[in-house]
């Protein structure tokens, strides 16, 4: 197999986006990942000018980068926030690599791009969760659990978020955020009537976006009673013992299933809630010991 054919075959299988743009700023090669990212077919891109594919504002920024590489003949690496004509926004790590002919004249450049949107989003999520738990001037406080639940309900686009304890088969809502379902903190229910029983059975994070089609949920008492289609929940473990469950639910199915980023976010929030509960327990224990010693004295 000729070397160029082999190279193209490898590029087609890469998740990294690769394009070759000639000196007239026309696309001369794009791999499959690049087409998928732009949501276009190769026939819609090859031979066209970059300015015809990107919106005006984005192309104005890209052109400055291209000009710099064509003038200097040097590699350029940078990160860019990109908005496409269809409204999509993303973060890209981009590398422009000049292509020179035998006379050292620049004939084009390779654009190599990685979609790092989820990475930046995950960093932002971690920062938000950390800021909620460790607000300046405030010790770790149970109030932060309400704030975490509110953030989770809004971010996940669900109807309800709860942090609930489970003691002797009784499910108790300790913290709750909801504007659409009639539940209050302190509400107690038999564990078997809540989706938390599924979480405990699996002993790990569980999620569904079609409870009516999910064997774990479609005949569950909670689904038959409340009709919650979307759910994601994770165990809360304190000192190696399951204390309860952090869960989020919605009556109707979400437009899309829970993403990997959202799943990891719920895991991070679970860890944060565990930290707050454990800190609260230690504080109460210290207060009790202080009071006991005062009584003895």
CSV table of C-alpha atoms in Angstrom, one decimal:
chain,number,residue,atom,x,y,z
A,1,UNK,CA,0.0,0.0,0.0
A,2,UNK,CA,1.5,3.4,-1.0
A,3,UNK,CA,2.6,5.6,2.0
A,4,UNK,CA,0.0,8.3,1.4
A,5,UNK,CA,-2.8,5.8,1.2
A,6,UNK,CA,-1.7,4.2,4.4
A,7,UNK,CA,-1.4,7.6,6.1
A,8,UNK,CA,-5.0,8.6,5.0
A,9,UNK,CA,-6.3,5.2,6.2
A,10,UNK,CA,-4.8,5.8,9.6
A,11,UNK,CA,-6.1,9.4,9.7
A,12,UNK,CA,-9.6,8.2,8.9
A,13,UNK,CA,-9.7,6.1,12.1
A,14,UNK,CA,-8.4,8.7,14.4
A,15,UNK,CA,-10.8,10.5,16.8
A,16,UNK,CA,-8.6,13.6,16.4
A,17,UNK,CA,-9.9,16.0,13.7
A,18,UNK,CA,-7.4,16.6,10.9
A,19,UNK,CA,-7.7,18.8,7.8
A,20,UNK,CA,-5.3,20.1,5.1
A,21,UNK,CA,-5.9,23.6,3.9
A,22,UNK,CA,-4.0,24.9,0.9
A,23,UNK,CA,-2.4,28.4,0.4
A,24,UNK,CA,-5.7,29.7,-1.0
A,25,UNK,CA,-7.5,28.6,2.2
A,26,UNK,CA,-9.4,25.8,0.6
A,27,UNK,CA,-10.0,22.4,2.2
A,28,UNK,CA,-8.0,19.7,0.4
A,29,UNK,CA,-8.4,16.9,2.9
A,30,UNK,CA,-10.5,16.3,5.9
A,31,UNK,CA,-10.8,13.0,7.9
A,32,UNK,CA,-14.0,11.4,9.2
A,33,UNK,CA,-13.7,12.9,12.7
A,34,UNK,CA,-13.5,16.4,11.2
A,35,UNK,CA,-16.7,15.8,9.1
A,36,UNK,CA,-18.6,14.5,12.1
A,37,UNK,CA,-17.6,17.4,14.2
A,38,UNK,CA,-18.9,19.9,11.6
A,39,UNK,CA,-21.9,17.7,10.9
A,40,UNK,CA,-21.1,17.8,7.2
A,41,UNK,CA,-20.2,15.3,4.5
A,42,UNK,CA,-16.9,15.4,2.8
A,43,UNK,CA,-18.5,16.5,-0.5
A,44,UNK,CA,-19.8,19.5,1.4
A,45,UNK,CA,-16.4,20.6,2.5
A,46,UNK,CA,-13.6,19.5,0.1
A,47,UNK,CA,-12.6,22.2,-2.4
A,48,UNK,CA,-14.6,24.9,-0.5
A,49,UNK,CA,-13.0,27.9,1.1
A,50,UNK,CA,-12.7,27.9,4.9
A,51,UNK,CA,-14.7,31.1,4.9
A,52,UNK,CA,-17.7,29.3,3.3
A,53,UNK,CA,-17.8,26.6,6.0
A,54,UNK,CA,-17.2,28.7,9.2
A,55,UNK,CA,-19.4,31.7,10.3
A,56,UNK,CA,-18.0,35.2,9.7
A,57,UNK,CA,-16.9,35.9,13.3
A,58,UNK,CA,-15.1,32.5,13.7
A,59,UNK,CA,-13.5,32.8,10.3
A,60,UNK,CA,-12.1,36.3,11.1
A,61,UNK,CA,-10.3,34.8,14.1
A,62,UNK,CA,-9.2,31.7,12.2
A,63,UNK,CA,-7.8,33.8,9.4
A,64,UNK,CA,-5.5,35.7,11.7
A,65,UNK,CA,-4.1,32.4,12.9
A,66,UNK,CA,-3.7,31.1,9.4
A,67,UNK,CA,-2.0,34.3,8.3
A,68,UNK,CA,0.5,34.0,11.1
A,69,UNK,CA,1.4,30.4,10.2
A,70,UNK,CA,1.7,31.2,6.4
A,71,UNK,CA,3.9,34.2,7.1
A,72,UNK,CA,6.2,32.6,9.7
A,73,UNK,CA,6.2,29.0,8.4
A,74,UNK,CA,6.1,27.9,12.1
A,75,UNK,CA,3.9,25.6,14.1
A,76,UNK,CA,1.1,27.3,16.1
A,77,UNK,CA,-0.6,25.8,19.1
A,78,UNK,CA,-3.5,27.3,21.0
A,79,UNK,CA,-7.0,26.8,22.6
A,80,UNK,CA,-10.1,28.3,21.2
A,81,UNK,CA,-13.8,28.7,22.2
A,82,UNK,CA,-15.8,28.0,19.0
A,83,UNK,CA,-19.4,28.8,18.1
A,84,UNK,CA,-20.8,27.2,14.9
A,85,UNK,CA,-23.5,28.4,12.7
A,86,UNK,CA,-26.0,25.9,14.2
A,87,UNK,CA,-25.4,27.5,17.7
A,88,UNK,CA,-23.1,24.7,19.0
A,89,UNK,CA,-20.3,25.9,21.4
A,90,UNK,CA,-17.2,24.0,22.2
A,91,UNK,CA,-13.6,24.3,23.3
A,92,UNK,CA,-10.8,23.1,21.0
A,93,UNK,CA,-7.1,22.5,21.4
A,94,UNK,CA,-5.7,23.4,17.9
A,95,UNK,CA,-2.4,22.9,16.3
A,96,UNK,CA,-1.5,24.3,12.9
A,97,UNK,CA,1.4,22.5,11.2
A,98,UNK,CA,2.9,24.1,8.0
A,99,UNK,CA,3.5,21.9,4.9
A,100,UNK,CA,6.5,22.9,2.8
A,101,UNK,CA,7.3,21.7,-0.8
A,102,UNK,CA,10.8,20.7,-1.9
A,103,UNK,CA,11.8,24.3,-2.4
A,104,UNK,CA,10.8,25.1,1.2
A,105,UNK,CA,7.8,27.1,-0.1
A,106,UNK,CA,4.7,26.8,2.1
A,107,UNK,CA,1.9,25.1,0.2
A,108,UNK,CA,-0.6,24.7,3.0
A,109,UNK,CA,-1.1,23.7,6.6
A,110,UNK,CA,-2.5,20.8,8.6
A,111,UNK,CA,-5.1,21.7,11.2
A,112,UNK,CA,-5.1,19.1,14.0
A,113,UNK,CA,-7.9,19.6,16.5
A,114,UNK,CA,-9.0,18.0,19.8
A,115,UNK,CA,-12.5,18.6,21.2
A,116,UNK,CA,-11.8,19.3,24.9
A,117,UNK,CA,-15.2,20.7,25.7
A,118,UNK,CA,-15.9,18.0,28.3
A,119,UNK,CA,-12.6,18.6,30.0
A,120,UNK,CA,-13.2,22.3,30.4
A,121,UNK,CA,-16.8,21.6,31.5
A,122,UNK,CA,-15.6,19.1,34.1
A,123,UNK,CA,-13.0,21.5,35.5
A,124,UNK,CA,-15.8,24.1,35.8
A,125,UNK,CA,-18.0,21.7,37.5
A,126,UNK,CA,-15.4,20.7,40.0
A,127,UNK,CA,-14.7,24.4,40.7
A,128,UNK,CA,-18.4,25.0,41.2
A,129,UNK,CA,-18.9,22.1,43.6
A,130,UNK,CA,-15.8,23.1,45.6
A,131,UNK,CA,-17.0,26.7,45.8
A,132,UNK,CA,-20.3,25.6,47.2
A,133,UNK,CA,-18.8,23.4,49.9
A,134,UNK,CA,-16.0,25.8,50.8
A,135,UNK,CA,-17.5,29.2,50.5
A,136,UNK,CA,-15.2,31.9,51.7
A,137,UNK,CA,-15.6,32.6,55.4
A,138,UNK,CA,-17.9,29.6,56.0
A,139,UNK,CA,-17.0,26.3,57.5
A,140,UNK,CA,-18.3,23.1,55.9
A,141,UNK,CA,-22.0,23.5,56.6
A,142,UNK,CA,-25.1,21.3,56.0
A,143,UNK,CA,-26.6,24.4,54.3
A,144,UNK,CA,-24.2,23.7,51.4
A,145,UNK,CA,-26.1,20.4,50.7
A,146,UNK,CA,-29.2,22.4,49.8
A,147,UNK,CA,-27.1,24.6,47.5
A,148,UNK,CA,-25.6,21.5,45.8
A,149,UNK,CA,-29.0,20.0,45.3
A,150,UNK,CA,-30.3,23.2,43.7
A,151,UNK,CA,-27.3,23.3,41.4
A,152,UNK,CA,-27.8,19.7,40.5
A,153,UNK,CA,-31.5,20.1,39.7
A,154,UNK,CA,-30.8,23.0,37.4
A,155,UNK,CA,-27.7,21.5,35.7
A,156,UNK,CA,-29.4,18.1,35.1
A,157,UNK,CA,-32.7,19.7,34.2
A,158,UNK,CA,-34.7,17.5,36.5
A,159,UNK,CA,-37.7,18.0,38.9
A,160,UNK,CA,-36.2,17.0,42.2
A,161,UNK,CA,-33.0,16.4,44.0
A,162,UNK,CA,-32.7,14.7,47.4
A,163,UNK,CA,-30.1,13.6,49.9
A,164,UNK,CA,-31.8,10.9,52.0
A,165,UNK,CA,-30.8,8.7,54.9
A,166,UNK,CA,-31.7,5.1,55.2
A,167,UNK,CA,-32.0,3.5,58.6
A,168,UNK,CA,-33.6,0.2,59.4
A,169,UNK,CA,-35.4,0.1,56.0
A,170,UNK,CA,-36.9,3.6,56.4
A,171,UNK,CA,-36.1,6.2,53.8
A,172,UNK,CA,-36.0,9.8,55.2
A,173,UNK,CA,-35.6,12.9,53.1
A,174,UNK,CA,-33.0,14.9,54.9
A,175,UNK,CA,-32.4,17.6,52.2
A,176,UNK,CA,-34.6,18.3,49.2
A,177,UNK,CA,-34.8,20.8,46.3
A,178,UNK,CA,-38.0,20.7,44.1
A,179,UNK,CA,-40.6,23.0,42.7
A,180,UNK,CA,-42.7,20.4,40.9
A,181,UNK,CA,-43.2,17.5,43.4
A,182,UNK,CA,-44.9,17.6,46.7
A,183,UNK,CA,-42.2,16.4,49.1
A,184,UNK,CA,-40.6,18.0,52.2
A,185,UNK,CA,-37.5,17.5,54.3
A,186,UNK,CA,-38.4,15.0,57.0
A,187,UNK,CA,-40.7,12.9,54.8
A,188,UNK,CA,-40.4,9.2,55.5
A,189,UNK,CA,-41.2,6.4,53.1
A,190,UNK,CA,-40.7,2.6,53.1
A,191,UNK,CA,-37.4,2.1,51.3
A,192,UNK,CA,-39.0,-0.3,48.8
A,193,UNK,CA,-41.2,2.4,47.5
A,194,UNK,CA,-38.2,4.6,46.4
A,195,UNK,CA,-35.7,4.3,43.6
A,196,UNK,CA,-33.0,4.3,46.3
A,197,UNK,CA,-33.7,0.6,46.8
A,198,UNK,CA,-32.4,0.1,43.3
A,199,UNK,CA,-29.2,2.0,44.1
A,200,UNK,CA,-28.7,0.0,47.3
A,201,UNK,CA,-29.3,-3.3,45.4
A,202,UNK,CA,-26.7,-2.3,42.8
A,203,UNK,CA,-24.5,-0.8,45.4
A,204,UNK,CA,-23.3,1.8,42.9
A,205,UNK,CA,-24.4,4.7,40.9
A,206,UNK,CA,-27.4,3.9,38.7
A,207,UNK,CA,-29.3,5.9,36.1
A,208,UNK,CA,-32.0,5.7,33.5
A,209,UNK,CA,-33.8,8.0,31.1
A,210,UNK,CA,-36.6,5.5,30.2
A,211,UNK,CA,-37.8,4.0,33.4
A,212,UNK,CA,-40.8,2.5,31.6
A,213,UNK,CA,-38.4,0.4,29.4
A,214,UNK,CA,-35.8,-0.3,32.1
A,215,UNK,CA,-36.2,-3.7,33.7
A,216,UNK,CA,-34.9,-2.3,37.0
A,217,UNK,CA,-37.6,0.4,37.2
A,218,UNK,CA,-40.6,-0.3,35.0
A,219,UNK,CA,-42.4,-2.4,37.6
A,220,UNK,CA,-41.0,-0.6,40.6
A,221,UNK,CA,-43.5,0.9,43.1
A,222,UNK,CA,-42.0,4.3,42.7
A,223,UNK,CA,-42.5,4.3,39.0
A,224,UNK,CA,-46.0,2.9,39.3
A,225,UNK,CA,-46.8,5.6,41.9
A,226,UNK,CA,-45.0,8.7,40.7
A,227,UNK,CA,-44.1,7.9,37.1
A,228,UNK,CA,-40.6,9.2,37.3
A,229,UNK,CA,-39.0,8.5,33.9
A,230,UNK,CA,-35.5,9.9,34.5
A,231,UNK,CA,-33.4,9.1,37.5
A,232,UNK,CA,-29.8,9.1,38.6
A,233,UNK,CA,-28.6,8.2,42.1
A,234,UNK,CA,-25.5,7.2,44.0
A,235,UNK,CA,-24.9,5.7,47.5
A,236,UNK,CA,-23.7,8.0,50.3
A,237,UNK,CA,-21.1,6.1,52.3
A,238,UNK,CA,-19.8,7.3,55.7
A,239,UNK,CA,-17.0,5.4,57.4
A,240,UNK,CA,-17.5,2.4,55.1
A,241,UNK,CA,-21.2,2.2,55.9
A,242,UNK,CA,-24.0,3.2,53.5
A,243,UNK,CA,-25.7,6.2,55.1
A,244,UNK,CA,-28.2,7.0,52.3
A,245,UNK,CA,-28.5,8.0,48.7
A,246,UNK,CA,-28.1,11.2,46.7
A,247,UNK,CA,-30.7,11.2,43.9
A,248,UNK,CA,-32.2,13.3,41.1
A,249,UNK,CA,-35.4,12.5,39.2
A,250,UNK,CA,-37.7,13.9,36.6
A,251,UNK,CA,-41.3,13.0,35.7
A,252,UNK,CA,-40.7,13.0,31.9
A,253,UNK,CA,-37.7,11.7,30.0
A,254,UNK,CA,-34.9,14.1,29.4
A,255,UNK,CA,-34.1,15.1,25.8
A,256,UNK,CA,-30.9,13.1,26.1
A,257,UNK,CA,-29.6,10.3,28.3
A,258,UNK,CA,-27.3,11.3,31.2
A,259,UNK,CA,-23.8,12.0,29.7
A,260,UNK,CA,-20.6,10.7,31.1
A,261,UNK,CA,-19.8,14.2,32.4
A,262,UNK,CA,-23.2,14.4,34.2
A,263,UNK,CA,-22.6,10.9,35.7
A,264,UNK,CA,-19.2,11.9,37.0
A,265,UNK,CA,-20.7,15.2,38.4
A,266,UNK,CA,-23.2,13.2,40.5
A,267,UNK,CA,-20.4,11.1,41.8
A,268,UNK,CA,-18.5,14.2,42.7
A,269,UNK,CA,-21.5,15.7,44.4
A,270,UNK,CA,-22.0,12.5,46.3
A,271,UNK,CA,-18.5,12.7,47.6
A,272,UNK,CA,-19.1,16.3,48.6
A,273,UNK,CA,-22.3,15.4,50.5
A,274,UNK,CA,-20.4,12.6,52.3
A,275,UNK,CA,-17.8,15.1,53.4
A,276,UNK,CA,-20.4,17.5,54.8
A,277,UNK,CA,-22.3,14.8,56.6
A,278,UNK,CA,-19.1,13.3,58.1
A,279,UNK,CA,-17.8,16.7,59.1
A,280,UNK,CA,-21.2,17.4,60.8
A,281,UNK,CA,-21.0,14.0,62.6
A,282,UNK,CA,-17.5,14.7,63.9
A,283,UNK,CA,-18.6,18.2,65.1
A,284,UNK,CA,-21.6,16.8,66.9
A,285,UNK,CA,-19.4,14.1,68.5
A,286,UNK,CA,-16.9,16.7,69.7
A,287,UNK,CA,-19.6,18.9,71.2
A,288,UNK,CA,-21.1,15.8,73.0
A,289,UNK,CA,-17.6,14.9,74.4
A,290,UNK,CA,-17.1,18.5,75.5
A,291,UNK,CA,-20.5,18.6,77.3
A,292,UNK,CA,-19.8,15.2,78.9
A,293,UNK,CA,-16.4,16.4,80.3
A,294,UNK,CA,-18.1,19.6,81.5
A,295,UNK,CA,-20.7,17.5,83.4
A,296,UNK,CA,-18.0,15.3,84.9
A,297,UNK,CA,-16.0,18.4,85.9
